[in-house]
Coordinates of C-alpha atoms and ligand atoms in Angstrom, one line a residue:
M1 CA -88.6 90.0 258.7
A2 CA -89.3 92.1 261.7
G3 CA -87.4 91.2 264.8
F4 CA -88.7 90.3 268.2
R5 CA -88.1 93.8 269.6
T6 CA -89.9 95.5 266.7
H7 CA -92.9 93.3 267.1
I8 CA -93.2 93.9 270.9
T9 CA -92.8 97.7 270.4
V10 CA -95.4 97.9 267.7
S11 CA -98.0 95.7 269.4
T12 CA -97.5 97.5 272.7
V13 CA -98.1 100.8 271.0
C14 CA -101.2 99.3 269.3
G15 CA -102.3 98.1 272.8
I16 CA -102.0 101.5 274.3
V17 CA -104.0 103.1 271.5
Y18 CA -106.6 100.3 271.7
G19 CA -106.9 100.5 275.4
A20 CA -107.3 104.3 275.2
A21 CA -109.8 104.0 272.4
I22 CA -112.1 101.5 274.2
K23 CA -112.0 103.1 277.6
P24 CA -114.7 105.7 276.8
M25 CA -116.9 102.9 275.6
G26 CA -117.9 102.1 279.2
F27 CA -114.8 100.0 280.2
D28 CA -113.1 100.6 283.6
P29 CA -109.5 101.5 283.5
A30 CA -108.4 98.1 284.7
T31 CA -110.2 96.4 281.8
A32 CA -108.8 98.9 279.3
F33 CA -105.3 98.2 280.7
L34 CA -105.8 94.4 280.5
A35 CA -107.0 94.8 276.9
A36 CA -103.9 96.8 276.1
G37 CA -101.7 94.1 277.7
V38 CA -103.5 91.3 275.7
T39 CA -102.9 93.3 272.5
G40 CA -99.2 93.6 273.3
V41 CA -99.0 89.8 273.9
G42 CA -100.9 89.2 270.7
G43 CA -98.1 90.8 268.7
M44 CA -95.7 88.1 269.9
L45 CA -97.9 85.0 269.4
P46 CA -97.2 84.3 265.7
D47 CA -93.5 83.8 266.4
L48 CA -94.3 80.9 268.7
D49 CA -93.4 78.9 265.6
S50 CA -89.9 80.2 265.5
D51 CA -87.1 77.7 266.2
S52 CA -84.7 80.2 267.7
G53 CA -85.0 79.5 271.4
I54 CA -85.4 83.0 272.9
P55 CA -88.8 84.1 271.5
V56 CA -90.3 80.7 272.2
R57 CA -88.9 80.6 275.8
E58 CA -90.1 84.2 276.5
M59 CA -93.5 83.7 275.0
T60 CA -94.3 80.3 276.4
G61 CA -93.2 81.7 279.8
L62 CA -95.5 84.7 279.4
A63 CA -98.4 82.6 278.0
A64 CA -97.9 80.2 280.9
A65 CA -98.3 83.0 283.4
V66 CA -101.1 85.0 281.7
L67 CA -103.4 82.2 280.5
P68 CA -104.0 80.8 284.0
M69 CA -104.8 84.3 285.1
L70 CA -107.4 84.7 282.4
L71 CA -108.9 81.5 283.6
I72 CA -109.4 82.6 287.1
P73 CA -113.0 83.9 286.7
R74 CA -113.9 80.6 285.0
L75 CA -112.3 78.6 287.8
T76 CA -114.1 80.7 290.3
N77 CA -117.4 80.2 288.6
A78 CA -116.8 76.4 288.5
G79 CA -116.9 76.7 292.3
I80 CA -113.5 75.0 293.0
G81 CA -111.7 75.7 296.3
H82 CA -108.8 78.1 296.8
E83 CA -106.1 75.4 297.0
A84 CA -107.5 73.5 294.0
M85 CA -107.4 76.7 292.1
I86 CA -103.8 77.4 292.9
A87 CA -102.9 73.8 292.0
T88 CA -104.7 74.2 288.7
V89 CA -102.9 77.4 287.9
V90 CA -99.5 75.9 288.7
L91 CA -100.3 72.8 286.7
I92 CA -101.4 74.9 283.6
Y93 CA -98.2 76.9 284.0
F94 CA -96.0 73.9 283.8
V95 CA -98.0 72.3 281.0
I96 CA -97.7 75.4 278.8
R97 CA -94.2 76.3 279.8
Y98 CA -92.6 72.8 279.1
L99 CA -95.0 70.5 277.3
G100 CA -96.4 73.4 275.2
A101 CA -92.9 74.6 274.2
Y102 CA -91.8 71.1 273.3
L103 CA -94.9 70.5 271.1
L104 CA -94.5 73.8 269.4
R105 CA -90.9 73.0 268.5
A106 CA -91.8 69.6 267.3
A107 CA -94.9 70.5 265.3
S108 CA -94.5 74.0 263.8
V109 CA -92.8 75.3 260.7
H110 CA -91.7 78.9 260.9
R111 CA -94.0 81.1 258.9
G112 CA -96.4 78.2 258.5
M113 CA -100.0 78.5 259.7
F114 CA -99.0 80.5 262.8
H115 CA -98.6 83.4 260.5
S116 CA -102.1 83.5 259.0
I117 CA -105.5 85.1 259.3
P118 CA -107.2 81.9 260.6
A119 CA -104.5 81.7 263.4
M120 CA -105.4 85.3 264.3
A121 CA -109.0 84.3 264.7
I122 CA -108.0 81.2 266.8
A123 CA -106.1 83.5 269.2
G124 CA -109.2 85.7 269.5
L125 CA -111.5 82.7 270.1
V126 CA -109.1 81.2 272.7
V127 CA -109.1 84.5 274.7
Y128 CA -112.9 84.8 274.4
L129 CA -113.4 81.3 275.6
A130 CA -110.7 81.4 278.3
Y131 CA -112.0 84.7 279.9
D132 CA -115.4 84.0 281.4
S133 CA -117.4 87.1 282.3
P134 CA -121.1 87.9 282.6
N135 CA -120.2 91.0 280.5
V136 CA -119.8 89.9 276.9
K137 CA -118.4 93.3 276.0
I138 CA -115.2 92.6 278.1
R139 CA -114.7 89.3 276.4
L140 CA -115.1 90.8 273.0
A141 CA -112.7 93.7 273.9
L142 CA -110.0 91.3 275.0
A143 CA -110.5 89.0 272.0
G144 CA -110.3 92.0 269.7
G145 CA -107.2 93.2 271.5
V146 CA -105.3 89.9 270.9
M147 CA -106.3 89.9 267.3
I148 CA -105.2 93.5 266.7
G149 CA -101.8 92.6 268.2
F150 CA -101.6 89.4 266.1
L151 CA -102.5 91.4 263.0
S152 CA -99.9 94.0 263.7
H153 CA -97.3 91.2 263.7
L154 CA -98.5 89.7 260.4
V155 CA -98.6 93.1 258.7
L156 CA -95.1 94.0 260.0
D157 CA -93.7 90.7 258.7
E158 CA -95.2 91.4 255.3
L159 CA -93.8 95.0 255.3
Y160 CA -90.4 93.6 256.1
S161 CA -90.6 91.4 253.1
V162 CA -90.6 94.5 250.9
D163 CA -87.1 95.8 250.0
F164 CA -87.1 99.4 249.3
N165 CA -84.3 99.6 246.8
G166 CA -84.0 103.1 245.5
V167 CA -87.3 103.7 243.7
R168 CA -87.8 100.1 242.9
V169 CA -89.8 98.1 245.4
R170 CA -89.0 94.4 245.4
L171 CA -90.5 91.6 247.3
N172 CA -88.2 89.1 249.0
S173 CA -88.7 85.4 249.4
F174 CA -90.9 85.9 252.5
A175 CA -93.5 88.0 250.6
G176 CA -97.0 86.7 251.1
S177 CA -96.0 84.4 253.9
A178 CA -97.5 86.2 256.8
V179 CA -101.0 87.7 256.0
K180 CA -102.4 84.5 254.4
F181 CA -105.3 82.1 254.6
V182 CA -103.6 78.8 253.6
S183 CA -100.0 77.5 253.8
P184 CA -98.2 75.2 251.4
S185 CA -98.7 72.4 254.0
W186 CA -102.2 71.0 253.5
F187 CA -101.8 69.2 256.8
G188 CA -101.0 72.4 258.7
T189 CA -103.8 74.2 256.9
C190 CA -106.4 71.5 257.8
V191 CA -105.4 71.4 261.4
C192 CA -105.6 75.1 261.6
Y193 CA -109.1 75.2 260.1
L194 CA -110.3 72.3 262.2
M195 CA -109.2 74.2 265.3
L196 CA -110.9 77.3 264.0
G197 CA -114.1 75.4 263.4
G198 CA -114.1 73.7 266.8
L199 CA -113.3 76.8 268.7
G200 CA -115.9 78.8 266.7
W201 CA -118.5 76.2 267.6
L202 CA -117.6 76.3 271.3
A203 CA -117.7 80.1 271.2
F204 CA -121.1 80.0 269.5
K205 CA -122.4 77.6 272.2
D206 CA -120.9 79.7 274.9
S207 CA -122.4 82.9 273.6
Q208 CA -126.0 81.4 273.9
Q209 CA -125.9 82.4 277.6
Y210 CA -126.1 86.1 276.6
L211 CA -129.2 85.6 274.5
K212 CA -131.4 84.2 277.4
Ligands
LIG301 ZN1 -93.2 86.6 262.6

């Protein structure tokens, strides 16, 4: 399977291409840059299930820093004060950084449902819901970015499960374990689809504001 460095490199390149591609569609440079960054992060998300400490530590640290920032417009809209906002951001940081990392280690199986197409959709929905903006295009661009990064990871993991052995191409034991819709664990699969359904419903409710 592809290593941490390969994943970051590929998703960052995807992010730069994505940011450059969407910029002419009426996005300002800062938004295009943010979309590129979210794409880069998306490429690291599937390995949150990995038990080797470094990726989990790096990524929960990053998620802990980035997610509260994405929430700032939503917190501002909620009308809470400056101090309360800082307190909320700090609290979210610690919850993700420590409790989140603990739960991930306890609950996940490497190459389980974190490496799947529904998990990619969940990542997109989380970004869409977290980032509140009157401009739905920005929310969709960021959600699209994280999903592109996520997909780049899944595809890379699949590619790395192919051994090019002279002219014979052979699949190793990880083949088919990244770009998938269900995992051998029915429990993991059910939890994943329940989350997808719940977030999909929330996003549907949330999108009603744009139809008024
Ligand atoms: Zn992976």
